Short mmCIF file of C-alpha atoms in Angstrom, two decimals:
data_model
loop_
_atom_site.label_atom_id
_atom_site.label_comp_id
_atom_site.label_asym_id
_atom_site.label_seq_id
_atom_site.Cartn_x
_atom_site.Cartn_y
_atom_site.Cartn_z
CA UNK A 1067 -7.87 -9.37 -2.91
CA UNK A 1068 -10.72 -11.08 -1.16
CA UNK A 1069 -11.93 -13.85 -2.88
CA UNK A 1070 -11.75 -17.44 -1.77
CA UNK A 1071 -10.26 -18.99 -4.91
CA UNK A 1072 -7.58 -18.01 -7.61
CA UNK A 1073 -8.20 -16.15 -10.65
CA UNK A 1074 -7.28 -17.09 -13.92
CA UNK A 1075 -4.27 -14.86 -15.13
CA UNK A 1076 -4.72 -13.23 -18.26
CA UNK A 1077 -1.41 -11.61 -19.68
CA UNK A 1078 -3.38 -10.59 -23.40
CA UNK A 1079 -3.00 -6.24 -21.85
CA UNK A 1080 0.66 -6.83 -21.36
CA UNK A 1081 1.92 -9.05 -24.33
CA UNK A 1082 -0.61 -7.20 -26.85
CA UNK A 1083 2.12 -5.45 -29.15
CA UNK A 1084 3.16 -1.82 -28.14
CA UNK A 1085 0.84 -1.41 -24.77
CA UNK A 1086 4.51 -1.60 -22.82
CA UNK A 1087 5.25 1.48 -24.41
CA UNK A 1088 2.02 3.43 -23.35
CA UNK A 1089 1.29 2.38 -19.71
CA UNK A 1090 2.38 2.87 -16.35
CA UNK A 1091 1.88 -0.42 -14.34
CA UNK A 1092 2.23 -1.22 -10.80
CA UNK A 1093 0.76 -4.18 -9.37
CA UNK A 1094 -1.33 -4.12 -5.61
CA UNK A 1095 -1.63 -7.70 -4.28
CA UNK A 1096 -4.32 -6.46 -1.47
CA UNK A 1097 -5.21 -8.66 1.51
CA UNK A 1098 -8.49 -8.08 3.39
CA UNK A 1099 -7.33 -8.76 7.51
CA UNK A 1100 -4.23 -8.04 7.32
CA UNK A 1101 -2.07 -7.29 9.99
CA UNK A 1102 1.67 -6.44 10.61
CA UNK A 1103 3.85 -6.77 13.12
CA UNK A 1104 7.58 -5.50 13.82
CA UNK A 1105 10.06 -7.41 16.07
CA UNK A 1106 12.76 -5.09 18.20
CA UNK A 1107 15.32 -5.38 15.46
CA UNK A 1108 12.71 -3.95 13.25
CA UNK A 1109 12.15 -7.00 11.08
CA UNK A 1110 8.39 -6.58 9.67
CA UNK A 1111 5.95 -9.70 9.71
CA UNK A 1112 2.99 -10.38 7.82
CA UNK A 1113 -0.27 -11.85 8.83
CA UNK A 1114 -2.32 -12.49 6.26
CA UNK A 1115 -5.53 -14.11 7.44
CA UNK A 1116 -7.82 -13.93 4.32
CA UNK A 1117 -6.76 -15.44 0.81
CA UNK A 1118 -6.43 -13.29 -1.66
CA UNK A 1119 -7.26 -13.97 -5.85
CA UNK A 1120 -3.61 -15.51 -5.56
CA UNK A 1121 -5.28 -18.95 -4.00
CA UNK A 1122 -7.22 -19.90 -1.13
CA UNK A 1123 -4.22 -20.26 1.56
CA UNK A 1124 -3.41 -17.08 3.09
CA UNK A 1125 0.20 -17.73 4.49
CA UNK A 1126 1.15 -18.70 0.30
CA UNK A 1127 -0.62 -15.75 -0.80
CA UNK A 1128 1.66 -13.73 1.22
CA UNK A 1129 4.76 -15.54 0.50
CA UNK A 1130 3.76 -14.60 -3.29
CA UNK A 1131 3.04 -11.41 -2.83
CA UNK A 1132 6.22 -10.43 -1.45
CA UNK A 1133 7.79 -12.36 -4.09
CA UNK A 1134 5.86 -10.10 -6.85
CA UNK A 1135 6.57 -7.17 -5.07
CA UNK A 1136 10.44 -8.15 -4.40
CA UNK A 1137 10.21 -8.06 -8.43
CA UNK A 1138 8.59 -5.04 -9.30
CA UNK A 1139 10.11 -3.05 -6.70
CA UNK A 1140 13.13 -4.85 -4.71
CA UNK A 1141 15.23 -5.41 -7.57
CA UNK A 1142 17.33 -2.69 -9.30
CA UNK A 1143 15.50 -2.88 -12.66
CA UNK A 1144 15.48 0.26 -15.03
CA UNK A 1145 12.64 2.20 -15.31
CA UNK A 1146 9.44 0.73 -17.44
CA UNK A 1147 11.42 -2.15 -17.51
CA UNK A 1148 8.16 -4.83 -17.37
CA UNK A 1149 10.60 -8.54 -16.63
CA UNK A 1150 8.48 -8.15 -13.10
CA UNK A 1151 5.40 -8.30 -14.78
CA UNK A 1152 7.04 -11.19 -17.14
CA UNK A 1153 7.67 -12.91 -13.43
CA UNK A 1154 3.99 -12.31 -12.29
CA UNK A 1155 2.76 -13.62 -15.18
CA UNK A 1156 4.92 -16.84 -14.53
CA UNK A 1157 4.08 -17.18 -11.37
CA UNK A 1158 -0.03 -16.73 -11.97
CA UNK A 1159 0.78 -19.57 -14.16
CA UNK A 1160 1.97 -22.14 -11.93
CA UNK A 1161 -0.46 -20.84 -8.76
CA UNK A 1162 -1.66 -24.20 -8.64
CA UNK A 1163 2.25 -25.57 -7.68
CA UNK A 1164 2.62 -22.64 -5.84
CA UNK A 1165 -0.40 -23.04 -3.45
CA UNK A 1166 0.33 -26.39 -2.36
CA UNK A 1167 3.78 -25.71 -0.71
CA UNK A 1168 5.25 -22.68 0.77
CA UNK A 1169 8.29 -20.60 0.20
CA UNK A 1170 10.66 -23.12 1.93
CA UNK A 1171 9.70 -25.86 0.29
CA UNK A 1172 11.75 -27.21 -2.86
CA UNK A 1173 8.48 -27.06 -5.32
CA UNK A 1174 7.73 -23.49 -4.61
CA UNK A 1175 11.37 -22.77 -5.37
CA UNK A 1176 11.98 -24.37 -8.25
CA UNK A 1177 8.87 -22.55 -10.13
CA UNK A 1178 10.20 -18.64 -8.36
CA UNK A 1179 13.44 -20.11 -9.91
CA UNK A 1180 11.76 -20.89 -13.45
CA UNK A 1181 9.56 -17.93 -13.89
CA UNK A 1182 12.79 -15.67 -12.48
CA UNK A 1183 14.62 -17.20 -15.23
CA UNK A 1184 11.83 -16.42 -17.93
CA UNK A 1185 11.57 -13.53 -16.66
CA UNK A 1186 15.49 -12.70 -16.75
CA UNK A 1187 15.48 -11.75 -13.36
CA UNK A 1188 18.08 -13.01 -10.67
CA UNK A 1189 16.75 -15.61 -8.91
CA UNK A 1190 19.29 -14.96 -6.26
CA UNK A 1191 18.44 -11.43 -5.69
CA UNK A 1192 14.49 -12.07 -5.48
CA UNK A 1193 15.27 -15.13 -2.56
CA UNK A 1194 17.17 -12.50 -0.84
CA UNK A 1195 14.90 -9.92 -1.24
CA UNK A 1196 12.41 -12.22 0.35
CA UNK A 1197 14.48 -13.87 2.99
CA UNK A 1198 15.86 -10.40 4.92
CA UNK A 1199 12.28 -9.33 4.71
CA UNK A 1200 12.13 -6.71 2.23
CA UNK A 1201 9.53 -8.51 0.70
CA UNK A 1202 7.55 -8.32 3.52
CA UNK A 1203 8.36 -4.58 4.21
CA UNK A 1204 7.11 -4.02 0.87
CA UNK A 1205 4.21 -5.49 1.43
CA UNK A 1206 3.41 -3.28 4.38
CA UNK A 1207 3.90 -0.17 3.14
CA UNK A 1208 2.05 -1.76 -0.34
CA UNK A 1209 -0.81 -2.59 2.05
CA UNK A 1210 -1.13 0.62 3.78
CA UNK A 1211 -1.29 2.88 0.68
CA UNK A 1212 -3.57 1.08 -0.97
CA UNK A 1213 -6.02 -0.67 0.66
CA UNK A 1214 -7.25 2.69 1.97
CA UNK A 1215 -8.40 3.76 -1.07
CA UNK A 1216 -9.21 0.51 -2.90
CA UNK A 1217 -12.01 -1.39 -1.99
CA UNK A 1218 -12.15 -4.04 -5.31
CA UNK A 1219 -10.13 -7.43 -5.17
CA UNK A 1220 -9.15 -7.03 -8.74
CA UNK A 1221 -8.77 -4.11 -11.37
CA UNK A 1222 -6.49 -1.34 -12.44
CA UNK A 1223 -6.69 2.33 -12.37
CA UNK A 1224 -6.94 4.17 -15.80
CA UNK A 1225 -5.87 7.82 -15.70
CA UNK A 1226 -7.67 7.89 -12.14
CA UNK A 1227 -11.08 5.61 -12.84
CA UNK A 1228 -10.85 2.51 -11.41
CA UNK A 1229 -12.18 -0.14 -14.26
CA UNK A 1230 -12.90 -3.81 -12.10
CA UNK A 1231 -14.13 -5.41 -15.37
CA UNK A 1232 -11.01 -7.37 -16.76
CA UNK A 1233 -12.76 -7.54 -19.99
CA UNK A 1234 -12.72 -3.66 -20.33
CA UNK A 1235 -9.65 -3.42 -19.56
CA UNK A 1236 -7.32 -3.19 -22.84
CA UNK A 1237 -10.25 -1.03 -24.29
CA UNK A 1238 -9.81 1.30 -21.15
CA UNK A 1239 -6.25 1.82 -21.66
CA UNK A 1240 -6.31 2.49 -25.67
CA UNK A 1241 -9.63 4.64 -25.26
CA UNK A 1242 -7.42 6.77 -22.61
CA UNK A 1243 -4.14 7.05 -24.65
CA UNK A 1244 -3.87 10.44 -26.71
CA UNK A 1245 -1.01 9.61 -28.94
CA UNK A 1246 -1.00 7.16 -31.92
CA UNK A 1247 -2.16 4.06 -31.15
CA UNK A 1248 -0.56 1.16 -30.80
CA UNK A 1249 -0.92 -2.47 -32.46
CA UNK A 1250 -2.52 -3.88 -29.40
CA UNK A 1251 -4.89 -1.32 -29.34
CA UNK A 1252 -6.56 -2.46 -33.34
#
């Protein structure tokens, strides 16, 4: 995600009524000039030196992007079971808390602790996650099999076409679903 200030999260695709049920969702939090480094004991380190859509300081943008991804994928959560997303959401919400302290400081843990509650996700389990550097891990191996292939900050891919247009979004996903459709989708 390349651009120099923060997007406006919208969360309408993900709360509009049975489009939990029909989708597949991961999310990519991409970093143009990003680099990674591995100490001896293997520990992985991020250097994010671009901000992504997350907000314009690079080193928070990759503190919260290793907190999204300790949610989606660090945590044992069942399968198509969206409380990650619920957490991104949260978090989008409160970028503007988020952006003006880090992940040490007591503001930027009290809102992972508040949307991790919201979310009903362990609060606990997503600090660790982030402080033995899964989180960053994640975002490594995140980085490398995506960027490649994905050149646009922000989008999603429906059924293999990317659609960067957030507005075409919802009508992308229920013009690509072959079953009934659901509620959202009127």
């Amino acid at each position: 995600m390349c651009r120099e200030h923060s997007i406006e999260f919208d969360n309408s695709i993900m709360s509009a009524p049975g489009l939990r049920d029909i989708i597949d969702l991961s999310l990519h939090p991409m970093f143009v000039g990003t680099s990674f480094s591995s100490a001896e004991d293997g520990v992985v380190t991020p250097n994010c030196t671009a901000a992504s859509t997350l907000s314009a300081a690079p080193s928070s943008d990759c503190e919260i992007a290793q907190y999204f991804l300790c949610a989606e994928q660090g945590l044992a959560l069942p399968e198509y079971d969206f409380a990650w997303w619920d957490f991104v959401a949260c978090m989008y919400r409160n970028q503007s808390a988020l952006v003006s302290s880090d992940a040490a400081d007591a503001q930027f843990r009290t809102v992972v602790a508040g949307c991790a509650s919201n979310a009903a996700l362990s609060d606990r389990e997503l600090r660790e996650c982030f402080s033995n550097h899964t989180g960053a891990a994640l975002l490594e191996r995140d980085y490398e099999s995506v960027t490649s292939h994905v050149s646009e900050a922000v989008g999603i891919i429906v059924n293999g076409v990317y659609v960067s247009d957030n507005a075409q979004w919802l009508d992308a996903i229920c013009d690509a679903w072959q079953g009934s459709q659901p509620g959202g989708c009127a």
